[in-house]
C-alpha positions as YAML, in Angstrom:
chain: A
units: angstrom
residues:
- id: 1
  name: MET
  ca: [-75.86, -77.45, -18.10]
- id: 2
  name: ASN
  ca: [-74.66, -76.26, -21.48]
- id: 3
  name: TRP
  ca: [-74.53, -78.42, -24.60]
- id: 4
  name: LYS
  ca: [-70.74, -78.76, -24.38]
- id: 5
  name: GLY
  ca: [-70.91, -80.29, -20.91]
- id: 6
  name: LEU
  ca: [-73.76, -82.61, -21.89]
- id: 7
  name: PHE
  ca: [-71.84, -83.79, -24.95]
- id: 8
  name: THR
  ca: [-68.73, -84.45, -22.83]
- id: 9
  name: ILE
  ca: [-70.67, -86.59, -20.35]
- id: 10
  name: ALA
  ca: [-72.40, -88.55, -23.11]
- id: 11
  name: PHE
  ca: [-69.12, -89.15, -24.91]
- id: 12
  name: THR
  ca: [-67.48, -90.34, -21.66]
- id: 13
  name: PHE
  ca: [-70.22, -92.92, -21.04]
- id: 14
  name: LEU
  ca: [-70.06, -94.08, -24.64]
- id: 15
  name: LEU
  ca: [-66.28, -94.43, -24.57]
- id: 16
  name: SER
  ca: [-66.25, -96.26, -21.25]
- id: 17
  name: GLY
  ca: [-68.93, -98.67, -22.47]
- id: 18
  name: THR
  ca: [-66.98, -99.33, -25.65]
- id: 19
  name: MET
  ca: [-63.74, -99.97, -23.78]
- id: 20
  name: LEU
  ca: [-65.42, -102.37, -21.37]
- id: 21
  name: ALA
  ca: [-66.84, -104.25, -24.33]
- id: 22
  name: GLN
  ca: [-63.46, -104.70, -25.96]
- id: 23
  name: ALA
  ca: [-62.97, -108.43, -26.02]
- id: 24
  name: ASN
  ca: [-63.03, -108.82, -22.21]
- id: 25
  name: LEU
  ca: [-59.44, -107.57, -22.12]
- id: 26
  name: LEU
  ca: [-59.57, -105.87, -18.72]
- id: 27
  name: ASN
  ca: [-61.71, -108.51, -17.01]
- id: 28
  name: ALA
  ca: [-59.89, -111.64, -18.20]
- id: 29
  name: LYS
  ca: [-58.39, -113.79, -15.46]
- id: 30
  name: ASP
  ca: [-56.62, -116.01, -17.97]
- id: 31
  name: PRO
  ca: [-55.22, -115.23, -21.45]
- id: 32
  name: SER
  ca: [-57.65, -117.73, -22.97]
- id: 33
  name: GLU
  ca: [-60.55, -115.51, -21.85]
- id: 34
  name: ILE
  ca: [-59.36, -112.55, -23.92]
- id: 35
  name: GLY
  ca: [-61.60, -112.09, -26.93]
- id: 36
  name: LYS
  ca: [-64.54, -113.99, -25.40]
- id: 37
  name: LYS
  ca: [-67.63, -112.04, -24.42]
- id: 38
  name: THR
  ca: [-69.66, -112.90, -21.35]
- id: 39
  name: GLN
  ca: [-73.24, -114.09, -21.82]
- id: 40
  name: ALA
  ca: [-74.48, -110.71, -20.56]
- id: 41
  name: GLN
  ca: [-72.39, -108.93, -23.18]
- id: 42
  name: LYS
  ca: [-73.73, -111.23, -25.91]
- id: 43
  name: ASP
  ca: [-77.32, -110.60, -24.80]
- id: 44
  name: ALA
  ca: [-76.78, -106.83, -24.83]
- id: 45
  name: ASP
  ca: [-74.90, -106.79, -28.11]
- id: 46
  name: ASN
  ca: [-77.32, -105.92, -30.88]
- id: 47
  name: ASP
  ca: [-74.62, -104.41, -33.05]
- id: 48
  name: GLY
  ca: [-74.89, -104.76, -36.80]
- id: 49
  name: PRO
  ca: [-74.05, -102.93, -40.01]
- id: 50
  name: LEU
  ca: [-75.99, -99.74, -40.50]
- id: 51
  name: PRO
  ca: [-78.83, -100.75, -42.83]
- id: 52
  name: TYR
  ca: [-79.10, -99.01, -46.16]
- id: 53
  name: GLY
  ca: [-82.21, -96.93, -46.51]
- id: 54
  name: TYR
  ca: [-84.56, -97.66, -49.39]
- id: 55
  name: VAL
  ca: [-83.92, -95.37, -52.35]
- id: 56
  name: ASP
  ca: [-86.66, -95.20, -54.95]
- id: 57
  name: ASP
  ca: [-85.51, -94.82, -58.54]
- id: 58
  name: ARG
  ca: [-87.68, -91.72, -58.82]
- id: 59
  name: ASP
  ca: [-85.72, -90.07, -56.01]
- id: 60
  name: ILE
  ca: [-82.43, -90.24, -57.93]
- id: 61
  name: LEU
  ca: [-81.98, -87.03, -59.91]
- id: 62
  name: TRP
  ca: [-78.50, -87.95, -61.17]
- id: 63
  name: SER
  ca: [-76.09, -90.85, -60.83]
- id: 64
  name: ALA
  ca: [-72.71, -92.03, -62.10]
- id: 65
  name: THR
  ca: [-70.99, -95.38, -61.67]
- id: 66
  name: THR
  ca: [-67.24, -95.34, -61.05]
- id: 67
  name: TRP
  ca: [-64.48, -97.90, -60.61]
- id: 68
  name: GLU
  ca: [-61.55, -97.01, -58.35]
- id: 69
  name: ILE
  ca: [-58.10, -98.36, -57.48]
- id: 70
  name: ILE
  ca: [-57.16, -98.58, -53.80]
- id: 71
  name: ASP
  ca: [-53.36, -98.71, -53.80]
- id: 72
  name: LEU
  ca: [-52.19, -100.63, -50.73]
- id: 73
  name: ASP
  ca: [-48.80, -98.91, -50.80]
- id: 74
  name: GLU
  ca: [-50.47, -95.71, -49.58]
- id: 75
  name: ARG
  ca: [-50.38, -95.24, -45.82]
- id: 76
  name: VAL
  ca: [-54.03, -94.27, -45.55]
- id: 77
  name: ASN
  ca: [-54.96, -97.66, -47.05]
- id: 78
  name: PHE
  ca: [-52.82, -99.74, -44.66]
- id: 79
  name: PRO
  ca: [-55.83, -100.86, -42.53]
- id: 80
  name: LEU
  ca: [-57.04, -102.85, -45.55]
- id: 81
  name: TYR
  ca: [-53.62, -104.48, -46.04]
- id: 82
  name: TYR
  ca: [-52.21, -105.38, -42.63]
- id: 83
  name: PRO
  ca: [-51.57, -107.72, -40.90]
- id: 84
  name: ILE
  ca: [-50.02, -109.70, -43.75]
- id: 85
  name: ASP
  ca: [-48.77, -112.48, -41.45]
- id: 86
  name: SER
  ca: [-51.22, -114.17, -39.10]
- id: 87
  name: ILE
  ca: [-48.55, -116.00, -37.08]
- id: 88
  name: GLY
  ca: [-48.49, -114.65, -33.54]
- id: 89
  name: ILE
  ca: [-51.47, -112.34, -34.20]
- id: 90
  name: ARG
  ca: [-54.70, -112.81, -32.28]
- id: 91
  name: PRO
  ca: [-57.50, -114.32, -34.39]
- id: 92
  name: ASP
  ca: [-59.68, -111.18, -34.41]
- id: 93
  name: ARG
  ca: [-57.03, -109.28, -36.41]
- id: 94
  name: ARG
  ca: [-56.86, -110.29, -40.05]
- id: 95
  name: SER
  ca: [-56.30, -108.45, -43.30]
- id: 96
  name: LEU
  ca: [-59.25, -107.82, -45.60]
- id: 97
  name: TYR
  ca: [-58.01, -110.45, -48.07]
- id: 98
  name: ASP
  ca: [-57.77, -113.11, -45.36]
- id: 99
  name: VAL
  ca: [-61.30, -112.27, -44.20]
- id: 100
  name: LEU
  ca: [-62.69, -112.57, -47.73]
- id: 101
  name: MET
  ca: [-60.87, -115.82, -48.49]
- id: 102
  name: ALA
  ca: [-61.79, -117.47, -45.18]
- id: 103
  name: ASN
  ca: [-65.48, -116.76, -45.75]
- id: 104
  name: ILE
  ca: [-65.38, -117.81, -49.41]
- id: 105
  name: LYS
  ca: [-63.83, -121.13, -48.41]
- id: 106
  name: SER
  ca: [-66.44, -121.64, -45.68]
- id: 107
  name: ASN
  ca: [-69.27, -120.68, -48.10]
- id: 108
  name: LYS
  ca: [-70.39, -117.77, -45.95]
- id: 109
  name: ILE
  ca: [-69.80, -115.69, -49.06]
- id: 110
  name: GLU
  ca: [-71.71, -117.90, -51.45]
- id: 111
  name: LYS
  ca: [-71.06, -116.14, -54.75]
- id: 112
  name: ILE
  ca: [-68.00, -114.63, -56.36]
- id: 113
  name: TYR
  ca: [-67.93, -113.11, -59.82]
- id: 114
  name: ALA
  ca: [-65.60, -112.81, -62.79]
- id: 115
  name: ASP
  ca: [-65.92, -109.04, -63.14]
- id: 116
  name: GLY
  ca: [-67.65, -105.96, -61.80]
- id: 117
  name: ASN
  ca: [-70.78, -106.54, -63.88]
- id: 118
  name: PHE
  ca: [-71.74, -109.43, -61.56]
- id: 119
  name: THR
  ca: [-73.16, -111.54, -64.36]
- id: 120
  name: ALA
  ca: [-70.68, -114.43, -64.62]
- id: 121
  name: THR
  ca: [-70.30, -116.36, -61.36]
- id: 122
  name: ARG
  ca: [-67.17, -118.28, -60.42]
- id: 123
  name: THR
  ca: [-66.38, -120.99, -57.90]
- id: 124
  name: LEU
  ca: [-63.26, -121.33, -55.80]
- id: 125
  name: LYS
  ca: [-62.20, -124.18, -58.07]
- id: 126
  name: ASP
  ca: [-62.52, -121.96, -61.13]
- id: 127
  name: ILE
  ca: [-60.03, -119.41, -59.81]
- id: 128
  name: GLN
  ca: [-57.68, -121.89, -58.15]
- id: 129
  name: SER
  ca: [-55.05, -121.52, -60.90]
- id: 130
  name: SER
  ca: [-54.81, -117.79, -60.13]
- id: 131
  name: LEU
  ca: [-54.56, -118.33, -56.36]
- id: 132
  name: LYS
  ca: [-52.24, -121.35, -56.16]
- id: 133
  name: LYS
  ca: [-49.17, -122.61, -58.02]
- id: 134
  name: ILE
  ca: [-48.13, -126.24, -57.76]
- id: 135
  name: ASP
  ca: [-44.67, -127.00, -59.12]
- id: 136
  name: THR
  ca: [-42.43, -130.06, -59.19]
- id: 137
  name: LEU
  ca: [-38.77, -129.60, -58.26]
- id: 138
  name: ASP
  ca: [-35.95, -130.99, -60.40]
- id: 139
  name: GLU
  ca: [-35.36, -133.87, -58.00]
- id: 140
  name: GLY
  ca: [-39.02, -134.75, -58.37]
- id: 141
  name: PHE
  ca: [-38.65, -135.01, -62.14]
- id: 142
  name: ASN
  ca: [-35.63, -137.23, -61.59]
- id: 143
  name: GLN
  ca: [-37.81, -139.51, -59.46]
- id: 144
  name: LEU
  ca: [-40.45, -139.68, -62.17]
- id: 145
  name: ASN
  ca: [-37.81, -140.41, -64.83]
- id: 146
  name: ARG
  ca: [-36.58, -143.32, -62.72]
- id: 147
  name: GLY
  ca: [-40.13, -144.66, -62.59]
- id: 148
  name: GLU
  ca: [-40.48, -143.91, -58.89]
- id: 149
  name: LYS
  ca: [-43.45, -142.36, -57.11]
- id: 150
  name: LEU
  ca: [-43.18, -138.61, -56.69]
- id: 151
  name: SER
  ca: [-42.43, -137.67, -53.08]
- id: 152
  name: ASP
  ca: [-44.41, -134.87, -51.45]
- id: 153
  name: GLU
  ca: [-41.20, -133.12, -50.41]
- id: 154
  name: TYR
  ca: [-40.43, -132.44, -54.07]
- id: 155
  name: ILE
  ca: [-43.77, -130.75, -54.71]
- id: 156
  name: GLU
  ca: [-43.69, -127.01, -54.17]
- id: 157
  name: VAL
  ca: [-46.97, -125.24, -53.44]
- id: 158
  name: ARG
  ca: [-47.13, -121.45, -53.65]
- id: 159
  name: GLU
  ca: [-50.42, -119.87, -52.61]
- id: 160
  name: LEU
  ca: [-51.22, -116.18, -52.70]
- id: 161
  name: THR
  ca: [-51.33, -114.53, -49.28]
- id: 162
  name: ALA
  ca: [-52.36, -111.12, -48.01]
- id: 163
  name: ALA
  ca: [-48.79, -109.92, -48.60]
- id: 164
  name: ASP
  ca: [-49.21, -110.49, -52.37]
- id: 165
  name: ILE
  ca: [-52.27, -108.26, -52.72]
- id: 166
  name: GLN
  ca: [-51.23, -104.95, -54.23]
- id: 167
  name: GLU
  ca: [-54.54, -103.22, -54.86]
- id: 168
  name: TYR
  ca: [-58.27, -103.42, -54.44]
- id: 169
  name: HIS
  ca: [-60.69, -102.38, -57.14]
- id: 170
  name: VAL
  ca: [-64.02, -101.04, -55.94]
- id: 171
  name: LYS
  ca: [-67.16, -100.26, -57.89]
- id: 172
  name: GLY
  ca: [-69.73, -97.82, -56.61]
- id: 173
  name: VAL
  ca: [-72.48, -95.40, -57.56]
- id: 174
  name: TRP
  ca: [-72.56, -91.69, -56.82]
- id: 175
  name: TYR
  ca: [-76.11, -90.37, -56.83]
- id: 176
  name: PHE
  ca: [-78.04, -87.28, -55.83]
- id: 177
  name: ASP
  ca: [-80.96, -88.08, -53.54]
- id: 178
  name: LYS
  ca: [-83.66, -85.46, -54.03]
- id: 179
  name: ARG
  ca: [-85.50, -86.41, -50.83]
- id: 180
  name: GLN
  ca: [-82.48, -85.68, -48.65]
- id: 181
  name: GLY
  ca: [-80.99, -83.12, -51.00]
- id: 182
  name: GLU
  ca: [-77.44, -84.46, -50.98]
- id: 183
  name: LEU
  ca: [-74.89, -86.38, -52.96]
- id: 184
  name: LYS
  ca: [-74.34, -89.93, -51.71]
- id: 185
  name: TYR
  ca: [-72.17, -92.93, -52.49]
- id: 186
  name: ARG
  ca: [-73.17, -96.60, -52.48]
- id: 187
  name: LEU
  ca: [-70.48, -99.28, -52.71]
- id: 188
  name: LEU
  ca: [-71.43, -102.16, -55.02]
- id: 189
  name: GLY
  ca: [-68.42, -104.44, -55.32]
- id: 190
  name: ILE
  ca: [-64.82, -105.07, -54.34]
- id: 191
  name: ALA
  ca: [-62.03, -107.14, -55.90]
- id: 192
  name: PRO
  ca: [-58.51, -108.01, -54.64]
- id: 193
  name: VAL
  ca: [-55.84, -107.43, -57.27]
- id: 194
  name: ALA
  ca: [-52.49, -109.23, -57.48]
- id: 195
  name: VAL
  ca: [-50.08, -111.02, -59.78]
- id: 196
  name: GLU
  ca: [-51.25, -114.54, -60.61]
- id: 197
  name: ALA
  ca: [-49.66, -117.22, -58.46]
- id: 198
  name: GLN
  ca: [-48.07, -118.76, -61.58]
- id: 199
  name: TYR
  ca: [-45.97, -115.63, -62.15]
- id: 200
  name: VAL
  ca: [-45.63, -114.06, -58.71]
- id: 201
  name: ASP
  ca: [-42.03, -115.17, -58.14]
- id: 202
  name: LEU
  ca: [-40.76, -114.43, -61.65]
- id: 203
  name: ASP
  ca: [-38.33, -111.58, -62.28]
- id: 204
  name: GLY
  ca: [-39.51, -108.41, -63.96]
- id: 205
  name: GLU
  ca: [-42.78, -106.54, -63.80]
- id: 206
  name: GLN
  ca: [-45.83, -108.79, -64.06]
- id: 207
  name: ASP
  ca: [-49.40, -107.87, -64.97]
- id: 208
  name: LEU
  ca: [-51.93, -107.48, -62.19]
- id: 209
  name: ILE
  ca: [-55.31, -109.21, -62.42]
- id: 210
  name: GLU
  ca: [-58.57, -109.02, -60.51]
- id: 211
  name: LEU
  ca: [-58.67, -112.33, -58.66]
- id: 212
  name: PHE
  ca: [-62.44, -112.24, -58.15]
- id: 213
  name: TRP
  ca: [-65.26, -109.80, -57.43]
- id: 214
  name: VAL
  ca: [-67.55, -109.83, -54.41]
- id: 215
  name: PHE
  ca: [-70.96, -108.16, -54.54]
- id: 216
  name: TYR
  ca: [-70.56, -105.88, -51.54]
- id: 217
  name: PRO
  ca: [-74.10, -106.10, -50.03]
- id: 218
  name: ASP
  ca: [-73.60, -109.90, -49.80]
- id: 219
  name: ALA
  ca: [-70.54, -109.43, -47.59]
- id: 220
  name: ARG
  ca: [-71.63, -106.57, -45.32]
- id: 221
  name: GLU
  ca: [-72.50, -108.71, -42.29]
- id: 222
  name: ILE
  ca: [-69.18, -110.53, -42.53]
- id: 223
  name: LEU
  ca: [-67.15, -107.36, -42.99]
- id: 224
  name: HIS
  ca: [-68.94, -105.76, -40.07]
- id: 225
  name: GLU
  ca: [-67.83, -108.56, -37.76]
- id: 226
  name: ALA
  ca: [-64.21, -108.35, -38.99]
- id: 227
  name: LYS
  ca: [-62.29, -105.44, -37.52]
- id: 228
  name: ALA
  ca: [-59.56, -103.26, -38.99]
- id: 229
  name: PHE
  ca: [-56.95, -101.66, -36.77]
- id: 230
  name: ASN
  ca: [-57.71, -98.11, -35.65]
- id: 231
  name: ASP
  ca: [-54.35, -96.36, -35.17]
- id: 232
  name: ARG
  ca: [-56.06, -93.39, -33.50]
- id: 233
  name: ASN
  ca: [-57.75, -95.43, -30.78]
- id: 234
  name: ALA
  ca: [-56.98, -99.14, -30.35]
- id: 235
  name: ALA
  ca: [-59.90, -99.49, -27.90]
- id: 236
  name: VAL
  ca: [-62.37, -98.77, -30.68]
- id: 237
  name: PRO
  ca: [-61.50, -100.88, -33.76]
- id: 238
  name: LEU
  ca: [-63.30, -100.06, -36.97]
- id: 239
  name: SER
  ca: [-65.08, -102.70, -38.96]
- id: 240
  name: PHE
  ca: [-64.10, -103.18, -42.59]
- id: 241
  name: ASP
  ca: [-67.69, -102.28, -43.46]
- id: 242
  name: HIS
  ca: [-67.25, -98.95, -41.69]
- id: 243
  name: VAL
  ca: [-63.90, -98.26, -43.35]
- id: 244
  name: LEU
  ca: [-65.25, -98.94, -46.84]
- id: 245
  name: ASN
  ca: [-68.72, -97.41, -46.55]
- id: 246
  name: SER
  ca: [-67.42, -94.21, -44.96]
- id: 247
  name: ARG
  ca: [-64.67, -94.07, -47.62]
- id: 248
  name: ARG
  ca: [-61.80, -94.00, -45.14]
- id: 249
  name: PHE
  ca: [-59.44, -94.83, -47.98]
- id: 250
  name: ASN
  ca: [-57.85, -93.09, -50.92]
- id: 251
  name: GLY
  ca: [-59.12, -94.25, -54.28]
- id: 252
  name: LEU
  ca: [-58.11, -93.31, -57.81]
- id: 253
  name: ILE
  ca: [-60.84, -93.47, -60.45]
- id: 254
  name: TYR
  ca: [-59.70, -95.61, -63.36]
- id: 255
  name: LYS
  ca: [-63.06, -95.94, -65.11]
- id: 256
  name: GLU
  ca: [-66.49, -94.36, -65.21]
- id: 257
  name: GLU
  ca: [-69.55, -95.47, -67.11]
- id: 258
  name: ASN
  ca: [-69.58, -93.77, -70.49]
- id: 259
  name: VAL
  ca: [-70.93, -94.04, -74.00]
- id: 260
  name: GLN
  ca: [-67.74, -95.76, -75.23]
- id: 261
  name: GLY
  ca: [-68.55, -98.99, -73.44]
- id: 262
  name: ASP
  ca: [-67.23, -97.88, -70.04]
- id: 263
  name: ARG
  ca: [-63.68, -97.59, -71.37]
- id: 264
  name: GLN
  ca: [-60.88, -97.02, -68.89]
- id: 265
  name: VAL
  ca: [-58.95, -93.80, -68.55]
- id: 266
  name: LYS
  ca: [-55.76, -95.45, -69.83]
- id: 267
  name: GLU
  ca: [-57.55, -96.41, -73.04]
- id: 268
  name: TYR
  ca: [-58.01, -92.79, -74.15]
- id: 269
  name: VAL
  ca: [-55.15, -91.16, -72.23]
- id: 270
  name: LYS
  ca: [-52.32, -93.41, -73.32]
- id: 271
  name: GLU
  ca: [-48.76, -93.80, -72.04]
- id: 272
  name: ASN
  ca: [-48.85, -90.69, -69.88]
- id: 273
  name: SER
  ca: [-49.24, -91.41, -66.18]
- id: 274
  name: LEU
  ca: [-49.44, -87.75, -65.19]
- id: 275
  name: MET
  ca: [-52.25, -87.00, -67.63]
- id: 276
  name: GLN
  ca: [-54.09, -90.17, -66.52]
- id: 277
  name: LEU
  ca: [-53.88, -88.97, -62.92]
- id: 278
  name: LEU
  ca: [-55.16, -85.53, -63.90]
- id: 279
  name: GLU
  ca: [-58.02, -87.10, -65.86]
- id: 280
  name: SER
  ca: [-58.99, -89.16, -62.81]
- id: 281
  name: GLU
  ca: [-58.97, -86.02, -60.67]
- id: 282
  name: ARG
  ca: [-61.10, -84.25, -63.29]
- id: 283
  name: ILE
  ca: [-63.72, -87.00, -63.09]
- id: 284
  name: LYS
  ca: [-63.67, -86.82, -59.29]
- id: 285
  name: GLU
  ca: [-64.11, -83.03, -59.28]
- id: 286
  name: LYS
  ca: [-66.90, -83.31, -61.86]
- id: 287
  name: ILE
  ca: [-68.79, -85.63, -59.51]
- id: 288
  name: ARG
  ca: [-68.18, -83.43, -56.49]
- id: 289
  name: GLY
  ca: [-69.40, -80.40, -58.40]
- id: 290
  name: ARG
  ca: [-72.74, -82.05, -59.14]
- id: 291
  name: GLU
  ca: [-74.04, -81.39, -55.64]
- id: 292
  name: GLN
  ca: [-73.24, -77.69, -55.91]
- id: 293
  name: ASP
  ca: [-74.77, -77.56, -59.37]
- id: 294
  name: MET
  ca: [-78.05, -78.92, -58.02]
- id: 295
  name: TRP
  ca: [-78.47, -75.81, -55.88]
- id: 296
  name: ASN
  ca: [-77.69, -73.34, -58.70]
- id: 297
  name: TYR
  ca: [-80.65, -72.04, -60.59]
...
């Protein structure tokens, strides 16, 4: 048997096993059984995020830290954005923002940070003003002026949802591993970016802020369990950990570590979007060229 035939048979068994393991969809006798694994499936399921190998500092010949923007308006980044409405959607399909927020609220993600340096920690209470807006309607003020108790119906609460997230910022390190002789990337942190809840409904263009940062290794187990939609094969959903670690997204570098205090591209290429884009591409090509340079003597 040639290698092509052997590969075909192996792939067929792998695919059939994956499809049978998909949330008991084909074996369910009642809709409530969909999404629930049998005890045998649970016992056989030893799936987990691919562990990072140990990298000694002496094995790193070169490295560079970069910060990137993941624009959720781009089609390739849609798996990180949708679904934006959880009504009528099965519970195993949630957007990345909903997954992060649900686990922050349940303390499964124990720490969130103010910025990508991961030095200043924040609590959910600390960032509540950015995530939620509580406003009193005019009729409510009339009640208060009359000396009456404010009714709940006149209190308007506006909380940010997955639909309000416009970007993600990710921080990672590109490094050349001399033991394996290749250029690699290690994701360090991720932050959802949106307009603050206080200003989200106002007219005109509003500034975007990083709502919080998550140290990525802390969230790998959680993001492995949460699945993103795979539009090429719905039987094999991809975990968010897979999508992010394999860089199945389009990112634009907006900052790299540099001698000027890690200044952003827009700080030295001002008021020219085209030149900022070209500068980001130059940084990306410079990093890509490092691997080739390592093999030139």
